[in-house]
């Protein structure tokens, strides 16, 4: 018996084809706090290599595309597709690990889901996607709802005017083909998993709702612990309407305060005072989260929020005013045991538990915003987070659309996770080649990030790719825009094998240093001499030498070695060793610990 999913939807004027295009709205904050109809589950799909369902034979968009979900009305009718007779796939997922014919596939796949809806007064309906890789077009009941590009951030459309009573259909065209002007660009060292990779839901909201809100603990002025601490509260409605009452209720802190929106529908940084001794600060040792309720009119939004401060002082990173060493590891958003996009608390818990076994208090979520379950589970587990947008290697620096795309991904990354206490660093790029065009692009992006969130640290993964006479020098114009100078170095793997002990470093910036990548590959179970590539002994020796070398770097405040576990990459083709896996994991893909695991664990015990 097919499960009938029913949504009670808003009643508006009857549908007229011409005007029914929904708008892309800012991403709603804390979507899981709202009443939702999940559209996760079985979706029909059609693989459409030549986009027959979207373009006519003159490559012009056709009005008769698959988005119509057409059925023959008369015996002679010619309809050459049928979603309901097409295979199904469990969504959210990537198609590469769900249908073996699509393992390497890059192109267009159409998805269709039907659900029941019942009219409902006084509410609007948002169609929310956690992420879709890469280029996504959405139709509801044959009407275009919207278009989104970027594979790792959420987006939502107001589809209230597209819904009807009874059976409704949502159709999604997903295309993950790579292009030079995209973000990321054409080449990247991870699997280009395609599809509807994160949750899909219909969200019930009041016509005026809390589009965004922020709760941040203010830094202690003058550095000295005062008797009182200040928490700043800001909020933004989806409408510029004054006079709406918004109440912030934190029972454990006896905070119960009401503010009124201004003409822009905003509440700007209003201060809530709390006695210091009453406030437990969030930290890896004690990841304290407070139950928070935000009440707008008669709608209550519940959240779990931790309070902490993060800042730098010269070459130190200070968490809650105390210096901290970030014992980190880099991670891709990929399930263990066979790969595929991670997209659940269980997936996150598995990967983060491995990081905990290593002794980590920090993870670099590379090279794109990971799913929200990962960030929230890390927050519960007391793990600090570096979050990054996929401005990776050589993107189209002078293309305005590429800049807009990168800036939009940055906006959406920050707006989704800016209330997470464990997120301390926004990273705007990885291993980008030096040029004026690049500096302009990234400089602008860094300032934009700071304008969105001045409470966190800004960084990016720079590179040190060579040494002269064993002297490694970091020299990057971007140092002026970042709070933490981070760089990748691969001594012992891509260069200078066995020379780590001789290396010296020159990092001429009075800022904390994070080594955002170092490491080497090993095939789990392959043993031999420490100079034999791909053996566990080679990787183990590389880690031993690198850790000792890094200890000599003045201002070293953290490391995120590359990488927690072996991960799929189309760039890794060595038979019997890589087999389309990057083998730099400290764990195999199945969770087997390689010898280097113990070297890093031991080193972190000294930190
Ligand atoms: C680079 C890059 C990673 C890549 C790694 C490697 O530094 O940032 O994405 O996987 O090196 O070569 O293994």
XYZ file of C-alpha atoms and ligand atoms in Angstrom:
620
model
C 0.000 0.000 0.000
C 1.738 3.277 -1.113
C 2.101 5.626 1.908
C -0.133 8.670 1.367
C 1.792 11.719 2.513
C -0.613 14.542 3.262
C 0.102 18.207 3.599
C -2.344 20.791 4.792
C -1.558 23.712 2.461
C -2.462 27.391 2.426
C -5.544 28.442 0.426
C -4.820 31.200 -2.087
C -6.390 32.228 -5.419
C -6.777 29.391 -8.028
C -3.682 28.514 -10.070
C -3.194 30.396 -13.365
C -0.224 29.039 -15.416
C 1.214 32.449 -16.438
C 1.929 33.902 -12.993
C 2.761 30.807 -10.919
C 6.551 30.981 -10.551
C 7.753 30.818 -6.933
C 10.714 32.883 -5.710
C 14.002 31.741 -4.177
C 13.952 33.020 -0.640
C 16.710 33.394 1.927
C 17.212 30.020 3.624
C 14.922 29.699 6.640
C 16.834 29.429 9.935
C 16.572 26.168 11.893
C 14.134 24.452 9.525
C 13.901 21.394 11.773
C 12.035 23.462 14.364
C 9.050 23.820 12.026
C 6.136 21.481 11.341
C 7.184 19.728 8.153
C 6.057 17.052 5.748
C 9.186 15.084 4.883
C 9.426 14.131 1.209
C 12.324 11.778 1.924
C 11.754 8.243 0.682
C 11.199 6.576 -2.687
C 11.317 8.892 -5.704
C 10.969 7.769 -9.308
C 13.884 8.724 -11.506
C 14.724 8.993 -15.201
C 18.308 9.160 -16.451
C 18.312 11.762 -19.254
C 21.779 11.859 -20.807
C 20.853 14.289 -23.607
C 18.325 16.306 -21.571
C 15.551 15.148 -23.862
C 13.166 16.061 -21.062
C 14.169 19.721 -21.100
C 15.380 20.726 -24.586
C 13.869 20.151 -28.028
C 15.993 18.872 -30.909
C 17.033 22.461 -31.580
C 18.406 22.602 -28.025
C 15.706 25.103 -27.055
C 13.905 24.588 -23.733
C 10.662 22.793 -24.595
C 7.289 23.540 -22.975
C 6.500 19.815 -23.255
C 9.288 18.638 -20.970
C 9.279 15.876 -18.368
C 8.255 18.490 -15.765
C 4.718 18.147 -17.136
C 4.551 14.542 -15.934
C 2.256 14.004 -18.905
C 0.188 10.847 -19.426
C -1.428 9.713 -22.708
C -5.031 10.952 -22.714
C -6.072 9.247 -25.973
C -4.781 5.932 -27.454
C -2.861 7.719 -30.210
C -1.133 10.145 -27.807
C 2.696 10.007 -27.953
C 4.309 10.385 -24.520
C 7.824 8.863 -24.443
C 8.463 8.859 -20.705
C 6.579 7.682 -17.648
C 7.862 8.431 -14.158
C 5.499 5.983 -12.503
C 6.909 3.105 -14.552
C 10.484 4.284 -13.928
C 12.782 2.858 -11.213
C 12.823 4.362 -7.732
C 15.649 5.606 -5.558
C 15.741 6.328 -1.816
C 16.110 10.086 -1.319
C 18.226 11.688 0.113
C 21.157 9.987 -1.554
C 23.587 10.285 -4.427
C 22.762 8.314 -7.584
C 26.365 7.034 -7.923
C 26.095 4.531 -5.069
C 22.389 3.804 -5.570
C 22.432 2.635 -9.188
C 25.637 0.932 -10.344
C 24.980 2.078 -13.932
C 25.446 5.639 -12.590
C 28.662 5.103 -10.624
C 30.664 7.365 -12.945
C 27.638 9.227 -14.344
C 27.725 12.985 -14.692
C 24.703 14.483 -16.370
C 20.982 14.965 -15.859
C 18.639 12.784 -13.835
C 14.956 13.637 -13.251
C 13.211 12.807 -9.978
C 9.484 12.702 -9.224
C 7.634 12.523 -5.929
C 3.877 12.655 -5.316
C 2.181 13.665 -2.076
C -1.289 14.570 -0.844
C -2.166 18.093 0.235
C -5.193 19.541 1.995
C -6.023 23.289 2.052
C -5.238 25.192 5.239
C -5.888 28.815 6.154
C -3.319 31.340 7.470
C -0.138 29.441 6.541
C 2.425 29.421 3.712
C 4.360 26.411 2.452
C 8.087 26.348 1.718
C 9.681 23.555 -0.299
C 13.113 23.033 1.349
C 16.125 21.117 0.048
C 19.132 20.439 2.327
C 21.282 20.260 -0.822
C 21.141 19.080 -4.442
C 24.327 18.553 -6.497
C 24.764 20.634 -8.641
C 22.320 22.446 -10.982
C 18.727 21.954 -9.853
C 15.376 22.958 -11.421
C 12.136 22.295 -9.521
C 8.509 22.075 -10.653
C 5.382 21.616 -8.559
C 2.331 20.374 -10.437
C 4.017 21.281 -13.714
C 4.703 24.872 -12.617
C 8.333 25.986 -12.270
C 9.090 26.578 -8.577
C 12.682 27.653 -8.945
C 16.309 27.061 -9.929
C 19.413 26.608 -7.739
C 23.098 26.006 -8.395
C 25.642 24.812 -5.856
C 25.777 21.304 -4.439
C 26.294 21.758 -0.706
C 23.969 24.407 0.727
C 20.238 24.520 1.485
C 17.608 26.428 -0.490
C 13.848 26.896 -0.308
C 10.998 28.172 -2.461
C 7.558 29.429 -1.425
C 5.260 26.987 -3.279
C 1.985 27.888 -1.552
C 0.463 29.171 -4.805
C 1.464 26.046 -6.729
C -0.201 23.482 -4.467
C -3.661 21.991 -4.987
C -5.991 19.828 -2.969
C -5.326 16.081 -3.313
C -2.441 14.599 -5.295
C 0.492 16.937 -5.906
C 3.695 16.260 -7.756
C 7.157 17.685 -7.338
C 9.626 17.107 -10.174
C 13.320 17.893 -9.891
C 15.850 18.030 -12.722
C 19.388 17.526 -11.375
C 22.507 18.035 -13.481
C 25.966 17.494 -11.987
C 28.023 18.128 -15.084
C 31.172 20.161 -14.312
C 32.003 23.525 -15.932
C 34.976 25.895 -15.676
C 32.831 28.737 -14.320
C 31.254 26.623 -11.572
C 32.130 26.499 -7.833
C 33.877 24.078 -7.540
C 35.321 24.248 -11.021
C 35.997 21.316 -13.410
C 38.534 19.360 -11.395
C 38.498 18.399 -7.722
C 39.856 15.491 -5.742
C 36.529 14.050 -4.525
C 33.695 12.051 -6.069
C 31.189 14.198 -7.932
C 28.224 12.586 -6.217
C 25.080 13.672 -8.048
C 21.485 13.907 -6.907
C 19.176 15.047 -4.143
C 21.773 14.385 -1.482
C 20.071 15.849 1.608
C 16.598 16.071 3.176
C 13.589 17.380 1.259
C 10.616 18.745 3.142
C 7.525 20.915 2.902
C 7.632 23.448 5.697
C 4.538 25.026 7.229
C 5.111 28.686 8.139
C 2.918 31.612 9.097
C 2.721 34.377 6.458
C 5.168 36.347 8.620
C 7.889 34.106 10.002
C 11.361 34.280 11.538
C 13.600 34.093 8.495
C 16.695 34.301 10.652
C 17.790 34.874 14.231
C 21.101 34.958 16.049
C 22.193 34.445 19.639
C 25.857 35.161 20.339
C 27.789 35.575 23.571
C 29.656 38.871 23.467
C 33.386 38.847 24.197
C 34.407 40.127 27.625
C 35.360 43.753 27.148
C 38.901 44.455 28.322
C 39.511 40.663 28.636
C 38.722 40.585 32.355
C 35.858 38.219 33.472
C 32.982 40.563 34.620
C 30.134 39.568 36.980
C 27.726 39.880 34.057
C 27.923 38.537 30.532
C 26.067 39.892 27.528
C 24.278 37.746 24.961
C 23.266 39.604 21.808
C 20.008 38.670 20.146
C 19.091 39.619 16.589
C 16.200 38.526 14.415
C 14.837 39.135 10.924
C 11.319 38.481 9.677
C 10.611 37.469 6.111
C 8.676 40.708 5.799
C 9.670 44.305 6.579
C 6.948 44.748 9.182
C 7.226 46.763 12.393
C 5.473 45.998 15.636
C 5.781 42.216 15.743
C 6.620 40.945 19.212
C 9.431 38.414 19.463
C 10.077 36.771 22.806
C 13.328 35.040 23.691
C 12.924 32.432 26.425
C 15.879 30.556 27.967
C 14.419 28.944 31.105
C 17.714 27.660 32.539
C 19.146 31.199 32.453
C 15.835 32.773 33.592
C 15.807 34.837 30.416
C 12.323 35.779 29.248
C 12.411 39.002 27.249
C 10.232 40.466 24.512
C 11.415 42.767 21.742
C 9.483 44.498 18.947
C 10.516 44.498 15.322
C 11.476 47.749 13.622
C 10.254 49.025 10.247
C 12.552 46.581 8.492
C 11.031 43.666 10.397
C 14.255 43.322 12.374
C 15.485 43.189 15.940
C 19.025 44.501 15.897
C 21.572 43.120 18.448
C 19.577 43.506 21.597
C 21.434 42.579 24.738
C 20.382 39.943 27.233
C 22.322 40.099 30.506
C 23.203 36.994 32.484
C 25.290 36.436 35.585
C 28.643 34.891 34.612
C 28.470 32.340 37.378
C 25.105 31.163 36.062
C 26.380 30.667 32.512
C 28.092 27.411 31.504
C 30.231 28.101 28.463
C 30.290 25.624 25.558
C 33.647 23.858 25.237
C 34.925 20.497 23.910
C 35.196 19.276 27.498
C 31.663 20.480 28.324
C 29.548 21.002 25.162
C 26.729 22.640 27.067
C 23.660 23.511 24.998
C 20.745 25.548 26.351
C 17.117 24.932 25.408
C 15.991 28.163 23.746
C 12.524 29.193 22.592
C 11.872 32.104 20.255
C 8.204 33.075 20.056
C 6.834 35.185 17.204
C 3.100 35.912 17.419
C 1.871 32.385 18.265
C 4.658 30.445 16.598
C 7.334 28.950 18.911
C 10.719 28.014 17.456
C 12.812 25.756 19.680
C 16.578 25.500 19.347
C 19.604 24.237 21.278
C 22.306 26.865 21.555
C 25.686 26.970 23.231
C 27.502 30.103 24.319
C 31.257 30.600 23.878
C 33.655 33.187 22.532
C 36.396 32.624 19.939
C 39.136 35.102 19.118
C 42.851 35.378 18.427
C 45.576 37.174 20.356
C 48.848 37.393 18.450
C 49.674 33.779 17.554
C 47.139 32.223 19.914
C 43.578 31.083 19.363
C 41.450 31.747 22.449
C 38.311 29.774 23.218
C 36.393 31.409 26.072
C 39.444 33.570 26.647
C 41.797 30.589 27.048
C 44.482 29.482 24.540
C 43.520 26.255 22.772
C 45.390 23.860 20.484
C 43.127 22.543 17.734
C 43.752 18.787 17.543
C 42.035 18.244 14.266
C 41.498 16.012 11.281
C 40.090 16.728 7.832
C 36.926 14.909 6.760
C 34.894 14.567 3.559
C 31.069 14.384 3.789
C 31.088 10.733 2.785
C 29.669 7.673 4.493
C 32.041 5.028 5.738
C 31.946 1.531 4.209
C 31.578 2.114 0.498
C 31.054 5.810 0.289
C 28.109 7.836 -0.872
C 27.094 11.168 0.597
C 26.642 11.209 4.356
C 23.245 12.601 5.331
C 22.200 11.494 8.783
C 23.100 11.799 12.462
C 24.231 8.172 12.380
C 26.639 8.817 9.483
C 27.985 11.847 11.309
C 28.326 10.042 14.627
C 30.317 7.262 13.001
C 32.848 9.595 11.409
C 33.091 11.898 14.429
C 33.569 8.959 16.801
C 36.606 7.963 14.737
C 37.899 11.522 15.092
C 37.305 11.307 18.845
C 39.299 8.052 18.969
C 42.174 10.015 17.460
C 41.932 12.450 20.350
C 40.480 15.276 18.222
C 38.676 18.363 19.521
C 38.388 19.871 16.020
C 37.466 18.836 12.462
C 38.001 20.528 9.114
C 34.855 19.808 7.075
C 36.441 19.817 3.604
C 36.014 21.345 1.030
C 32.356 22.354 1.098
C 29.602 22.826 3.747
C 28.768 19.383 5.107
C 25.243 18.260 5.952
C 23.642 19.887 8.981
C 23.541 16.592 10.901
C 27.364 16.581 10.867
C 27.659 20.098 12.299
C 24.986 19.570 14.973
C 26.324 16.151 16.013
C 29.823 17.630 16.321
C 28.312 20.365 18.528
C 26.741 17.746 20.798
C 29.990 15.728 20.874
C 32.138 18.746 21.785
C 33.986 18.966 18.471
C 34.957 22.351 17.048
C 34.403 22.929 13.307
C 36.155 24.568 10.374
C 33.519 25.014 7.601
C 34.491 25.813 4.015
C 33.050 26.752 0.629
C 34.347 24.918 -2.481
C 36.455 27.736 -3.918
C 38.955 25.008 -4.731
C 42.098 25.211 -6.883
C 41.797 27.409 -10.021
C 38.299 28.794 -10.398
C 37.184 31.505 -12.874
C 38.366 34.511 -10.846
C 37.267 37.165 -13.328
C 33.807 35.751 -14.050
C 31.173 37.828 -12.153
C 28.727 34.898 -12.121
C 31.381 32.725 -10.491
C 31.914 35.356 -7.804
C 28.147 35.642 -7.201
C 27.924 31.863 -6.954
C 30.764 31.705 -4.403
C 29.287 34.574 -2.408
C 25.858 32.924 -2.375
C 27.340 29.653 -1.106
C 29.182 31.608 1.606
C 25.960 33.399 2.576
C 24.019 30.143 2.796
C 26.769 28.334 4.715
C 26.918 31.120 7.318
C 23.158 31.572 7.538
C 22.573 27.860 8.162
C 25.220 27.387 10.885
C 25.840 30.784 12.498
C 24.088 29.728 15.715
C 26.307 26.656 16.172
C 28.719 27.235 19.074
C 31.182 24.662 17.741
C 31.667 26.376 14.380
C 34.668 28.683 14.913
C 36.245 29.160 11.462
C 34.746 30.089 8.090
C 37.109 29.096 5.291
C 36.691 30.805 1.937
C 39.081 28.772 -0.248
C 41.554 25.891 -0.692
C 44.889 25.841 -2.559
C 44.249 28.732 -4.916
C 46.998 29.990 -7.281
C 48.474 33.429 -6.592
C 47.337 36.237 -8.897
C 45.876 39.711 -8.618
C 42.545 38.422 -9.907
C 42.547 35.737 -7.224
C 43.521 38.207 -4.500
C 40.714 40.563 -5.530
C 38.173 37.765 -5.607
C 39.176 36.252 -2.271
C 39.786 39.595 -0.582
C 36.241 40.632 -1.431
C 34.903 37.278 -0.240
C 36.774 37.513 3.077
C 35.430 40.982 3.785
C 31.959 39.846 2.860
C 32.222 36.900 5.270
C 33.296 39.274 8.031
C 30.337 41.565 7.250
C 27.985 38.605 7.710
C 29.614 37.298 10.889
C 32.162 39.295 12.888
C 32.088 36.823 15.798
C 34.059 34.016 14.087
C 37.516 33.593 12.582
C 38.083 33.815 8.843
C 40.673 31.647 7.150
C 41.483 29.708 3.999
C 43.868 26.855 3.117
C 46.937 28.447 1.559
C 49.902 26.387 0.335
C 53.624 25.959 0.888
C 54.697 23.857 -2.029
C 58.467 24.110 -1.898
C 61.524 24.845 0.233
C 64.800 26.424 -0.724
C 67.641 24.991 1.218
C 65.139 23.317 3.565
C 63.640 26.721 4.438
C 59.859 26.733 3.919
C 58.407 30.215 3.657
C 54.722 31.102 3.653
C 54.199 34.154 1.513
C 50.588 34.934 0.619
C 48.918 38.324 0.130
C 45.761 36.875 1.599
C 47.370 36.922 5.070
C 45.953 40.424 5.532
C 42.342 39.223 5.211
C 42.426 36.187 7.491
C 42.483 35.803 11.286
C 44.321 32.497 11.144
C 47.006 31.704 8.568
C 46.414 28.136 7.450
C 48.265 26.215 4.813
C 48.634 22.778 3.298
C 52.056 21.174 3.018
C 52.963 17.674 1.827
C 56.539 17.163 2.943
C 57.274 13.453 2.779
C 54.658 12.756 0.098
C 54.534 15.175 -2.861
C 58.007 16.508 -2.001
C 61.106 16.155 0.156
C 60.639 12.540 1.251
C 62.466 11.895 4.558
C 63.593 15.556 4.734
C 61.109 16.738 7.358
C 63.753 16.601 10.127
C 65.884 19.121 8.209
C 63.077 21.572 7.484
C 62.746 25.047 8.958
C 59.820 27.456 8.637
C 59.330 31.166 8.090
C 55.769 32.416 8.592
C 56.119 36.220 8.760
C 52.640 36.974 10.129
C 51.725 37.653 13.753
C 48.722 35.350 13.554
C 47.951 31.801 14.746
C 49.012 29.046 12.359
C 46.956 25.999 11.389
C 48.416 23.264 9.156
C 45.204 22.564 7.263
C 46.628 19.537 5.422
C 49.599 17.189 5.620
C 49.837 13.451 5.156
C 50.448 10.611 2.714
C 48.782 7.525 1.302
C 48.833 3.933 2.478
C 46.827 0.870 1.496
C 45.485 -0.667 4.703
C 47.168 -4.022 5.343
C 50.023 -3.396 2.913
C 53.193 -3.675 4.957
C 56.873 -3.258 4.134
C 59.890 -0.980 4.457
C 59.249 2.602 5.609
C 60.635 3.829 2.312
C 58.191 1.701 0.315
C 55.335 3.923 -0.940
C 51.816 2.872 -0.050
C 52.886 0.751 2.919
C 51.488 1.578 6.349
C 55.088 1.919 7.507
C 55.751 4.679 4.946
C 52.695 6.632 6.145
C 53.575 5.990 9.810
C 57.105 7.314 9.302
C 55.803 10.332 7.385
C 53.502 11.211 10.304
C 56.236 10.706 12.877
C 58.585 13.026 10.985
C 55.915 15.621 10.204
C 54.629 15.857 13.777
C 58.160 16.402 15.085
C 58.761 19.015 12.367
C 55.499 20.857 13.076
C 56.359 21.070 16.765
C 59.119 23.491 15.700
C 56.679 25.963 14.106
C 56.232 29.036 16.279
C 52.571 29.913 16.746
C 51.300 26.496 15.689
C 47.720 26.489 17.010
C 46.307 23.479 15.266
C 46.462 20.866 12.553
C 43.912 19.010 10.394
C 45.881 16.231 8.695
C 44.628 14.919 5.396
C 42.487 12.867 6.153
C 40.282 10.801 8.544
C 39.394 7.976 6.142
C 40.115 6.877 2.591
C 37.590 8.562 0.304
C 36.433 8.124 -3.278
C 38.098 10.206 -5.971
C 38.011 9.867 -9.775
C 41.603 11.189 -9.806
C 43.003 8.139 -7.978
C 43.299 5.297 -10.468
C 46.285 3.173 -9.386
C 45.068 -0.437 -9.641
C 45.309 -2.592 -6.538
C 46.240 0.418 -4.427
C 43.880 3.333 -5.064
C 41.065 1.863 -7.175
C 39.316 5.257 -7.206
C 40.052 5.936 -3.546
C 42.368 8.607 -2.169
C 44.286 6.459 0.324
C 45.512 9.196 2.657
C 43.070 8.151 5.340
C 44.263 7.197 8.820
C 41.340 4.801 8.674
C 40.559 2.654 5.671
C 37.116 3.186 4.239
C 35.944 0.289 6.389
C 37.212 1.897 9.600
C 40.395 -0.144 9.914
C 43.102 1.837 11.670
C 46.398 2.270 9.838
C 49.669 2.484 11.800
C 49.880 6.264 11.348
C 46.651 6.555 13.353
C 48.563 5.731 16.523
C 51.338 8.245 15.727
C 48.878 11.122 15.464
C 46.888 9.961 18.509
C 50.062 9.875 20.567
C 51.111 13.325 19.331
C 47.741 14.797 20.243
C 48.136 13.370 23.749
C 51.112 15.727 24.109
C 49.015 18.768 23.127
C 45.190 18.685 -1.772
C 43.715 18.982 -1.701
C 42.912 17.794 -1.305
C 43.495 16.546 -1.940
C 44.863 16.351 -1.333
C 45.574 15.151 -1.922
O 45.867 19.330 -0.908
O 43.356 20.068 -0.922
O 41.594 17.998 -1.732
O 42.700 15.443 -1.730
O 45.681 17.450 -1.633
O 46.340 15.363 -2.837
O 45.355 14.053 -1.451
